Tab-separated table of C-alpha atoms in Angstrom:
chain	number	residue	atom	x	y	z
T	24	UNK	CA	8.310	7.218	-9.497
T	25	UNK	CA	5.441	9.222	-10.754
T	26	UNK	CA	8.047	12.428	-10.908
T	27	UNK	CA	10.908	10.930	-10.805
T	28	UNK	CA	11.378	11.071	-14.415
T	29	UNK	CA	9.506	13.944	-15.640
T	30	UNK	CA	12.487	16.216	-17.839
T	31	UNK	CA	14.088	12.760	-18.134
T	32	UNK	CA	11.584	11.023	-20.436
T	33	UNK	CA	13.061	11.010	-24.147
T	34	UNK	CA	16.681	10.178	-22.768
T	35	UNK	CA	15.145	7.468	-21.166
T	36	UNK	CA	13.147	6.385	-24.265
T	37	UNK	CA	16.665	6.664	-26.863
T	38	UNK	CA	19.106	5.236	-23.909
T	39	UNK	CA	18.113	2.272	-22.009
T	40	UNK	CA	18.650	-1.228	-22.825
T	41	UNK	CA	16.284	-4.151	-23.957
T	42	UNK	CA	16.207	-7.217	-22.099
T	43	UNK	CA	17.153	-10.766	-23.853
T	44	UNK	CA	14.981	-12.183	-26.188
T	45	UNK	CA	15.171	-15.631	-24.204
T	46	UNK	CA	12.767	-13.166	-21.458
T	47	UNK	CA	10.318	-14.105	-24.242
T	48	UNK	CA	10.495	-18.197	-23.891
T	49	UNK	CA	10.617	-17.547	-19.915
T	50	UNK	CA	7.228	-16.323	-19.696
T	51	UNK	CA	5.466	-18.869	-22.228
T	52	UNK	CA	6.992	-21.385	-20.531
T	53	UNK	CA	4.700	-20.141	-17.349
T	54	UNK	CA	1.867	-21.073	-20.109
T	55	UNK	CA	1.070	-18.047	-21.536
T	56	UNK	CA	-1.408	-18.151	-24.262
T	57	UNK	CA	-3.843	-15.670	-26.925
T	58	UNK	CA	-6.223	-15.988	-23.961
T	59	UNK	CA	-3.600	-14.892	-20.938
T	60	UNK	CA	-3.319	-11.432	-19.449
T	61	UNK	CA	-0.170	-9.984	-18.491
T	62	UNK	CA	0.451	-6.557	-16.755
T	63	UNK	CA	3.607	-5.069	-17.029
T	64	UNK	CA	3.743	-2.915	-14.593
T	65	UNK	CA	5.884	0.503	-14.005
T	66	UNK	CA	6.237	-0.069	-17.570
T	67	UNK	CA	7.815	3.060	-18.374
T	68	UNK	CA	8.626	3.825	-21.933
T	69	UNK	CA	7.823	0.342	-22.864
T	70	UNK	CA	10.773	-1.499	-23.773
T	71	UNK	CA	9.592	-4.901	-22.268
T	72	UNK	CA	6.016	-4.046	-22.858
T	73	UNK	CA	6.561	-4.255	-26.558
T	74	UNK	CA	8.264	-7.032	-26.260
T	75	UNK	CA	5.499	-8.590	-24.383
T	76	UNK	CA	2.928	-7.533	-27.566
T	77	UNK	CA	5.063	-10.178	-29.827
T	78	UNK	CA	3.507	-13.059	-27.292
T	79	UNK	CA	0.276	-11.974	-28.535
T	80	UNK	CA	-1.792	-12.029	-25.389
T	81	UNK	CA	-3.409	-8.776	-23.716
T	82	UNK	CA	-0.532	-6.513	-22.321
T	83	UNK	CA	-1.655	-3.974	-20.036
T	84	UNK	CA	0.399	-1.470	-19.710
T	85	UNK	CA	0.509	0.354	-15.928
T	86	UNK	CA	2.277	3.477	-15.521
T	87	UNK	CA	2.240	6.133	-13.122
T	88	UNK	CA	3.730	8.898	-15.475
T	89	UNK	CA	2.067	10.687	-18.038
T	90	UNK	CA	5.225	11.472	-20.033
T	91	UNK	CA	6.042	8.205	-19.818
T	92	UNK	CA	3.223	6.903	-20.757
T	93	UNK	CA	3.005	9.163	-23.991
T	94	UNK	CA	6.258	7.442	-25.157
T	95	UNK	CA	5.372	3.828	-24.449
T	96	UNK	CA	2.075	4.629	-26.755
T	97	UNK	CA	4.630	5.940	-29.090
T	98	UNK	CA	6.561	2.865	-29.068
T	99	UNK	CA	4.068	0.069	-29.646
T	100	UNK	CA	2.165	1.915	-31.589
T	101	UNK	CA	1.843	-0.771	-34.246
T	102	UNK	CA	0.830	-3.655	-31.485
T	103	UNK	CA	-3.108	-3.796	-31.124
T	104	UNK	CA	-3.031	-6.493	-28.336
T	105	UNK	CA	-1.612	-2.986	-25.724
T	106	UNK	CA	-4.165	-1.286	-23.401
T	107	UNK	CA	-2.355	1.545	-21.701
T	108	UNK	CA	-3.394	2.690	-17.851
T	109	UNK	CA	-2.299	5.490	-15.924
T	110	UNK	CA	-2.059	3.965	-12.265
T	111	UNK	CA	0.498	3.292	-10.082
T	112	UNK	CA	1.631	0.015	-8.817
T	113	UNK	CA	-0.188	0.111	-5.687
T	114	UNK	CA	-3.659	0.592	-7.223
T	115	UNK	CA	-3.495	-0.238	-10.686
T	116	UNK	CA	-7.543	-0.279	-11.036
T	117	UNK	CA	-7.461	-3.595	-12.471
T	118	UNK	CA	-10.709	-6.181	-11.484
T	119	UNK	CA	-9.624	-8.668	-8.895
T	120	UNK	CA	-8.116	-12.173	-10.479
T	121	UNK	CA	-8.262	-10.590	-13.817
T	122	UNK	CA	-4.219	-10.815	-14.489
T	123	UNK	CA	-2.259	-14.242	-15.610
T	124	UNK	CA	1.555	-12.556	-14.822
T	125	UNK	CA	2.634	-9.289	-13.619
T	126	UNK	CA	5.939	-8.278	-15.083
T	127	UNK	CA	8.048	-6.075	-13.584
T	128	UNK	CA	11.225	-4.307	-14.977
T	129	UNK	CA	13.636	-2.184	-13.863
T	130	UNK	CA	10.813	-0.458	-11.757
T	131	UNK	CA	10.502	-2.892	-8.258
T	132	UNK	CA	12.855	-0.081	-6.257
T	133	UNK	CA	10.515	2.067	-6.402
T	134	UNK	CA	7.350	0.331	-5.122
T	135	UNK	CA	5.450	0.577	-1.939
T	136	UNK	CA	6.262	-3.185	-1.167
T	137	UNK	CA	3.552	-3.880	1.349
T	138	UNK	CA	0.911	-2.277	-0.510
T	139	UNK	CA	1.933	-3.736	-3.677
T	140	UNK	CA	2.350	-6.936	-2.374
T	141	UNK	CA	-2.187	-6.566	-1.417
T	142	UNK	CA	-2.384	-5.348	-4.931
T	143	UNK	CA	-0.747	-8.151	-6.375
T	144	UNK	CA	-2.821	-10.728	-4.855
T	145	UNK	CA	-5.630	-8.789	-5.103
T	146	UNK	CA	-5.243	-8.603	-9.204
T	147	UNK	CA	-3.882	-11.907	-9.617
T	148	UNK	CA	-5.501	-15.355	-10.881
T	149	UNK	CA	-4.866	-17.949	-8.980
T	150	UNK	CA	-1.492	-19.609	-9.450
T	151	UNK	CA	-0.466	-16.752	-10.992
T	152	UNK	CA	3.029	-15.393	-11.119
T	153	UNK	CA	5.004	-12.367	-10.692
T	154	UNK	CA	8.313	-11.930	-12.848
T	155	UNK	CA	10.734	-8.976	-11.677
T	156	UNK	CA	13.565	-8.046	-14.390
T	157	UNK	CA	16.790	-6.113	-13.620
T	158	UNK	CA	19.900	-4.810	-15.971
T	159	UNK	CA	22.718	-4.749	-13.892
T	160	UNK	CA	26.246	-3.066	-16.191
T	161	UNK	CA	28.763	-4.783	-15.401
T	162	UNK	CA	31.970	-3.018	-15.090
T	163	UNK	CA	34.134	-5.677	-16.774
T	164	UNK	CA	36.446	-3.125	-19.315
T	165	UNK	CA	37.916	-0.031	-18.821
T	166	UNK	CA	34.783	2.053	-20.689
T	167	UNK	CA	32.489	0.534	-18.300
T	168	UNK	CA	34.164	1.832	-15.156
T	169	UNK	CA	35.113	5.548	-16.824
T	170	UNK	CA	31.865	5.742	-17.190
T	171	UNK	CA	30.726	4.407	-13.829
T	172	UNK	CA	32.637	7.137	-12.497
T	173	UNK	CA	31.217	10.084	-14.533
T	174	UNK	CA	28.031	9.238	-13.537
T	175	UNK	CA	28.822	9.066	-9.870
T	176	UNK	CA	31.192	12.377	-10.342
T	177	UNK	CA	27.696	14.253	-11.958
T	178	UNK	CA	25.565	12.335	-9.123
T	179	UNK	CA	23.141	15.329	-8.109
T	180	UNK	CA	21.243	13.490	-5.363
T	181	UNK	CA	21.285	9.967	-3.668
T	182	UNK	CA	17.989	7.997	-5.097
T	183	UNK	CA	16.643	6.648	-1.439
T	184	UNK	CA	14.503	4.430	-3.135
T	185	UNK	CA	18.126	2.815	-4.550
T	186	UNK	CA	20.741	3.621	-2.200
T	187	UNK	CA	18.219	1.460	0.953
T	188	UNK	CA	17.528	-1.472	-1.769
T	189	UNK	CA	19.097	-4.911	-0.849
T	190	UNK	CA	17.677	-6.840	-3.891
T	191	UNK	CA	17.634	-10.151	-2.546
T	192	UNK	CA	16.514	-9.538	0.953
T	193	UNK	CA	13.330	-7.100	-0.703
T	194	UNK	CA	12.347	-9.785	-2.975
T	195	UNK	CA	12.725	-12.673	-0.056
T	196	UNK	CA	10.764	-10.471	2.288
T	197	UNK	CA	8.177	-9.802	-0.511
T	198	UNK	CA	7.212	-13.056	-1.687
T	199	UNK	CA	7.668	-14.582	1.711
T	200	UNK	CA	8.799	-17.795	-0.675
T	201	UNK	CA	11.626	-19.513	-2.502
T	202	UNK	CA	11.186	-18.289	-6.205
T	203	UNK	CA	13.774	-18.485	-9.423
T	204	UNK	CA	16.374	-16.540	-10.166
T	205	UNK	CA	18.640	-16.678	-13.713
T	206	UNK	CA	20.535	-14.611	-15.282
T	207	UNK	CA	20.756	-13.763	-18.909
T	208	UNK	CA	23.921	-12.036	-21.183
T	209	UNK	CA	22.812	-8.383	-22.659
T	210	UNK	CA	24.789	-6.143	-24.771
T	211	UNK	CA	23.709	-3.179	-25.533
T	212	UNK	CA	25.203	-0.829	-28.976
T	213	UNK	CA	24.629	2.315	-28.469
T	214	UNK	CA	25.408	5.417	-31.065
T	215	UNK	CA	26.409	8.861	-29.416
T	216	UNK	CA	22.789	9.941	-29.337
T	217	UNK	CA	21.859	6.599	-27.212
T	218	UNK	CA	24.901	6.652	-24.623
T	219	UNK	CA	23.749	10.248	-23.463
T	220	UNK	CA	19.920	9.510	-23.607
T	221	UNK	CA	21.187	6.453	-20.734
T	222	UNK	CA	23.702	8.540	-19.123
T	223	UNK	CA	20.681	11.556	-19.089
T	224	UNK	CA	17.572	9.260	-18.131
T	225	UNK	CA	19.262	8.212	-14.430
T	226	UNK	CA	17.050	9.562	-12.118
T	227	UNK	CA	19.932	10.454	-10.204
T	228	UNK	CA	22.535	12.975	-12.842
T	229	UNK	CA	22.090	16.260	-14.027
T	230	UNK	CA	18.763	17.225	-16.451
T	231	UNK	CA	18.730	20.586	-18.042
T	232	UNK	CA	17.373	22.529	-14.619
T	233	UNK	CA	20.774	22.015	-13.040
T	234	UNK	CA	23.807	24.206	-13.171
T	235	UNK	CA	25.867	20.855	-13.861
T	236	UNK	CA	24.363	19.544	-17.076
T	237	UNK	CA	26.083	21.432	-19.587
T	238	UNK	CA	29.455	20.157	-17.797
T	239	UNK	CA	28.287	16.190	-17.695
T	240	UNK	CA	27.023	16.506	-21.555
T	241	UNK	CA	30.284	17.741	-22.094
T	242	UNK	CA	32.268	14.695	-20.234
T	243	UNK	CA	29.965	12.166	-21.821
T	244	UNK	CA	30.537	13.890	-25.233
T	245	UNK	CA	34.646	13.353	-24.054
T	246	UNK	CA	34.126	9.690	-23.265
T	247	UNK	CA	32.111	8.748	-26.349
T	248	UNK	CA	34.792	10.123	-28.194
T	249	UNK	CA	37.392	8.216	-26.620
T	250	UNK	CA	35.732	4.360	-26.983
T	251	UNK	CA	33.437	4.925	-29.906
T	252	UNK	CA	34.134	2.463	-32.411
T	253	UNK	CA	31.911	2.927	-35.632
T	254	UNK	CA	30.627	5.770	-34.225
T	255	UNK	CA	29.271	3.473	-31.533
T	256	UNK	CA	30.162	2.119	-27.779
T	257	UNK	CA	29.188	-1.193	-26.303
T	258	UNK	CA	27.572	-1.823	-22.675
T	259	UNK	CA	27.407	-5.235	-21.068
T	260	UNK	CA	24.471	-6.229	-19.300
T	261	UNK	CA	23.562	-9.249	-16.576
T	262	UNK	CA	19.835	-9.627	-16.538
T	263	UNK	CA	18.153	-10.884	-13.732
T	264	UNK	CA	14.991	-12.606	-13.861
T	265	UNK	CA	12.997	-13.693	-10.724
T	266	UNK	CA	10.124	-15.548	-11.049
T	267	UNK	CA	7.645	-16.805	-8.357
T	268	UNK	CA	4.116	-18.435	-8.096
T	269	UNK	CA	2.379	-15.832	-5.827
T	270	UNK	CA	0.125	-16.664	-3.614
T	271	UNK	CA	-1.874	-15.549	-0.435
């Protein structure tokens, strides 16, 4: 992931979703408190790690990408409980049993499973846990799947790291454990400027080096204008969350 999203960085930052506020009440409920560490990690931008800073514990913030890591500084600015790390998920640099929960959003494609799965347990305090979250559109109007097929029309390469990942059999095989899974609503609003940041921050359409981008601004520009209302279009989310108690 550590290029993946280089010439992708503020789309991603104006575009993608949050995650439910009940994500919040999830992770006290695993007992978080002023004294707990969490690590978010691949945290991108840092649209859960900010909303991590609210708990008021120590948020460390692990990302591989500089650019990416510029914006998430950006973002939580305000929040003095943040540390920021440049480090992949595989060897985050963190002291052994020195992290409460690992968060994980959007981002667990991407990972070197077996290593990360040593890092994990290298990193984490005993009994601690390791919460992956996932946005998943669902394609329940007739916006959503105009869209859908834009993006697949524009589709300038297959993302391996996607197009190989069976979600439930990676996270079975990873914990090597029963964990929880529940799923949460999500809407996101988005103005004009928003939908193309999302549409623009997939790893997988056009970005301003290819010979296509002009054309797919163009068609988003089109659909916008066709199911704005207020100026603004409406995306509707499932969120995953799966949470397990990892272990050795």
């Amino acid at each position: 992931m550590n290029n993946e999203f280089d010439n992708k960085t503020k789309e991603y930052a104006i575009g993608r979703p949050s995650y439910p506020s009940e994500i919040l009440k999830v992770i006290r409920e695993l007992g978080v408190n002023n004294q707990s560490t969490i690590a978010d990690i691949g945290a991108g931008t840092g649209i859960l790690t900010h909303m991590l800073g609210s708990l008021e514990c120590n948020v460390l913030a692990i990302e591989p990408n500089e650019q990416m890591l510029v914006e998430c500084r950006k973002y939580c600015n305000e929040l003095n409980n943040i540390q920021f790390i440049k480090a992949p998920a595989e060897k985050t640099s963190l002291k052994e049993n020195s992290v409460d929960i690992i968060t994980i959003a959007q981002a667990f494609h991407w990972f070197d499973k077996e290593l990360c799965k040593k890092e994990f347990q290298r990193i984490l305090k005993e009994n601690g846990y390791v919460v992956i979250l996932w946005n998943e559109m669902q394609n329940d109007s007739q916006f959503a799947k105009e869209y859908t097929t834009v993006l697949n029309n524009y589709k300038v390469k297959t993302t391996a790291a996607i197009s190989n990942f069976d979600p439930d059999e990676e996270k079975i095989n990873f914990f090597g454990q029963d964990y929880t899974k529940v799923y949460y609503e999500n809407w996101q609003t988005a103005t004009e400027e928003g939908f193309l940041g999302g549409a623009l921050s997939l790893s997988y359409t056009p970005s301003k080096l290819d010979n296509t981008y002009e054309e797919f601004v163009a068609e988003l520009h089109r659909l916008f204008s066709k199911y704005q209302q207020n100026d603004k279009v409406t995306f509707h989310y499932k969120t995953e969350v799966c949470i397990c108690k990892f272990s050795e």
